[in-house]
mmCIF file of N, CA and C in Angstrom:
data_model
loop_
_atom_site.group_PDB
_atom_site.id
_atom_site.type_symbol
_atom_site.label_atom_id
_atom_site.label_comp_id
_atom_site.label_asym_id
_atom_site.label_seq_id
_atom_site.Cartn_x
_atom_site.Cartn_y
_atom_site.Cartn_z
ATOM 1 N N UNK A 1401 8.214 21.289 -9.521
ATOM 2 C CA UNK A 1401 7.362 20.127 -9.878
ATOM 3 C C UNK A 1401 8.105 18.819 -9.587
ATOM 4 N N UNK A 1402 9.213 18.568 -9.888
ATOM 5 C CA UNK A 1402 10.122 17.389 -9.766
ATOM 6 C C UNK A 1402 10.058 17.261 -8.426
ATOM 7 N N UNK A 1403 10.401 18.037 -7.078
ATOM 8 C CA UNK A 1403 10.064 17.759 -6.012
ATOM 9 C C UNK A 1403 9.239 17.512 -5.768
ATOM 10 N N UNK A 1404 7.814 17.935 -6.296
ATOM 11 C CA UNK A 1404 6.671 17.149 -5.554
ATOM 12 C C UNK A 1404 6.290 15.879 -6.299
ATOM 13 N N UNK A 1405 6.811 15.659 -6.867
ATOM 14 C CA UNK A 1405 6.630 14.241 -7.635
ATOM 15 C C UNK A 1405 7.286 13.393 -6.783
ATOM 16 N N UNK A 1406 8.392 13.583 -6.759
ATOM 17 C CA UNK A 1406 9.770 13.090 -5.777
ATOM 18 C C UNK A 1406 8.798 12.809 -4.301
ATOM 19 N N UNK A 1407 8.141 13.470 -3.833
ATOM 20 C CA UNK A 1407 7.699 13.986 -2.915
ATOM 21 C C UNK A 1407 6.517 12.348 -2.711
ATOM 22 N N UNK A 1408 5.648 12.457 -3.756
ATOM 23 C CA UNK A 1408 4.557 11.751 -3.936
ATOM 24 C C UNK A 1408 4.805 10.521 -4.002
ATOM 25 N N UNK A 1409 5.980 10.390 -4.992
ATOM 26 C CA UNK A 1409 6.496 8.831 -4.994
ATOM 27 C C UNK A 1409 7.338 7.999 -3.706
ATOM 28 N N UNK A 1410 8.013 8.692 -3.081
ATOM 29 C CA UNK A 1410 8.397 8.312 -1.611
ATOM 30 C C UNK A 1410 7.348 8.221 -0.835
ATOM 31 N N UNK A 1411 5.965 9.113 -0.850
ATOM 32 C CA UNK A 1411 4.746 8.753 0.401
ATOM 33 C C UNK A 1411 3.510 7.806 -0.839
ATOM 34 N N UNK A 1412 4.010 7.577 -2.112
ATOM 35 C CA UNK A 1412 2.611 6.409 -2.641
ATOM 36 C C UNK A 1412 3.621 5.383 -2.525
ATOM 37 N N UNK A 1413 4.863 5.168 -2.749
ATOM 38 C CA UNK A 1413 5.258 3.429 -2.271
ATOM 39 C C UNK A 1413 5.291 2.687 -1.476
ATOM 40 N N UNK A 1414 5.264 3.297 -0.368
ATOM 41 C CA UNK A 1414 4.784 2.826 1.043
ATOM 42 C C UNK A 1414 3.173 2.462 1.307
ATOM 43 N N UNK A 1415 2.271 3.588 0.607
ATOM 44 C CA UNK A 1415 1.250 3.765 0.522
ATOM 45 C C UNK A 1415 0.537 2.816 0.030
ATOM 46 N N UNK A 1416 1.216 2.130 -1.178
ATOM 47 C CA UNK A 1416 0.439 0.717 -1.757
ATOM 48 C C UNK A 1416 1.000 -0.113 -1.240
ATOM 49 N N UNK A 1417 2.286 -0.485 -0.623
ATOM 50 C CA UNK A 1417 2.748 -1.388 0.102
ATOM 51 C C UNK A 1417 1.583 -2.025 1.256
ATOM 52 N N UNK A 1418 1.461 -0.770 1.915
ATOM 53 C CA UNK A 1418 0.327 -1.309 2.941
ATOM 54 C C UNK A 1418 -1.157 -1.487 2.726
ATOM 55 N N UNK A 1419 -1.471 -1.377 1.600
ATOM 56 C CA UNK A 1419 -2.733 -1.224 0.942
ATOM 57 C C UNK A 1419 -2.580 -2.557 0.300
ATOM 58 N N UNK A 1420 -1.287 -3.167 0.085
ATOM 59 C CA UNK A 1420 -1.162 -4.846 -0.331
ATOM 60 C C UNK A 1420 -1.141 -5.824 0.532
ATOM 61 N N UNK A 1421 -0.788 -5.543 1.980
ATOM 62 C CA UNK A 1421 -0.728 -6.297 2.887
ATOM 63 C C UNK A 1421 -2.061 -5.830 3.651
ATOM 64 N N UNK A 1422 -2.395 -4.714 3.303
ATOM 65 C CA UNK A 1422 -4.092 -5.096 4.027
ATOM 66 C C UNK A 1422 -4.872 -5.910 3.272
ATOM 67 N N UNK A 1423 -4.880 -5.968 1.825
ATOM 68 C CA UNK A 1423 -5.680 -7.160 0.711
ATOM 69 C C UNK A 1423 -5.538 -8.289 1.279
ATOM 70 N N UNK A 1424 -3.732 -8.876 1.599
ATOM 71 C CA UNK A 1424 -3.661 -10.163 1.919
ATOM 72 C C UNK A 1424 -3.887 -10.390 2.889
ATOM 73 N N UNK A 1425 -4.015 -9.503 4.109
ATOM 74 C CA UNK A 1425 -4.275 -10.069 5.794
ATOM 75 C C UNK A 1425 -6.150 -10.330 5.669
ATOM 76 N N UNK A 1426 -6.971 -9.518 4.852
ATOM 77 C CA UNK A 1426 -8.191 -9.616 4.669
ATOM 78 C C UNK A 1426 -8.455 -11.129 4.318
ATOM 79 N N UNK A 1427 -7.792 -11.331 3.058
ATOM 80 C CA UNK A 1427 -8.295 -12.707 1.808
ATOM 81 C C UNK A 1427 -7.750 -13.566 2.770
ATOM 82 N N UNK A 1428 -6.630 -14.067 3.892
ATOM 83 C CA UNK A 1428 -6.347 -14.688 4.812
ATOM 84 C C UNK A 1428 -7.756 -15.107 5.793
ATOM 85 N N UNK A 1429 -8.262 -14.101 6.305
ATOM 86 C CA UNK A 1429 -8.928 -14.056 7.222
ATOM 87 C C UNK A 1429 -10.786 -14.383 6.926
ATOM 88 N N UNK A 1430 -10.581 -13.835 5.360
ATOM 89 C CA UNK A 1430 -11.687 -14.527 4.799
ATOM 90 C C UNK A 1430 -11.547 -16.128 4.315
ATOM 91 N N UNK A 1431 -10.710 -16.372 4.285
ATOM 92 C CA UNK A 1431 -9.910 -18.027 4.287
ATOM 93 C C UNK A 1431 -10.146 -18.380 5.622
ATOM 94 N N UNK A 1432 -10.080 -17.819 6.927
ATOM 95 C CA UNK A 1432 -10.642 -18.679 8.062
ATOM 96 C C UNK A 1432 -11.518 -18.631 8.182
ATOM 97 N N UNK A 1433 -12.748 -18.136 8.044
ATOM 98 C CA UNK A 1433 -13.868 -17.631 8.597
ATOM 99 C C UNK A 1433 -14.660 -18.699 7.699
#
């Protein structure tokens, strides 16, 4: 179990990382438009 946790948390921190910079490239782009 500890490994797949281990597992999950190394591929979801990346995972919301880019799920935060897709929010802000959006709210940017809805700022030009």
């Amino acid at each position: 179990m500890t490994d797949l946790v281990a597992a999950l948390t190394l591929l979801g921190a990346p995972a919301a990382v880019l799920l935060a910079v897709r929010c802000a490239i959006q709210r940017q782009f809805r700022r030009e438009k």
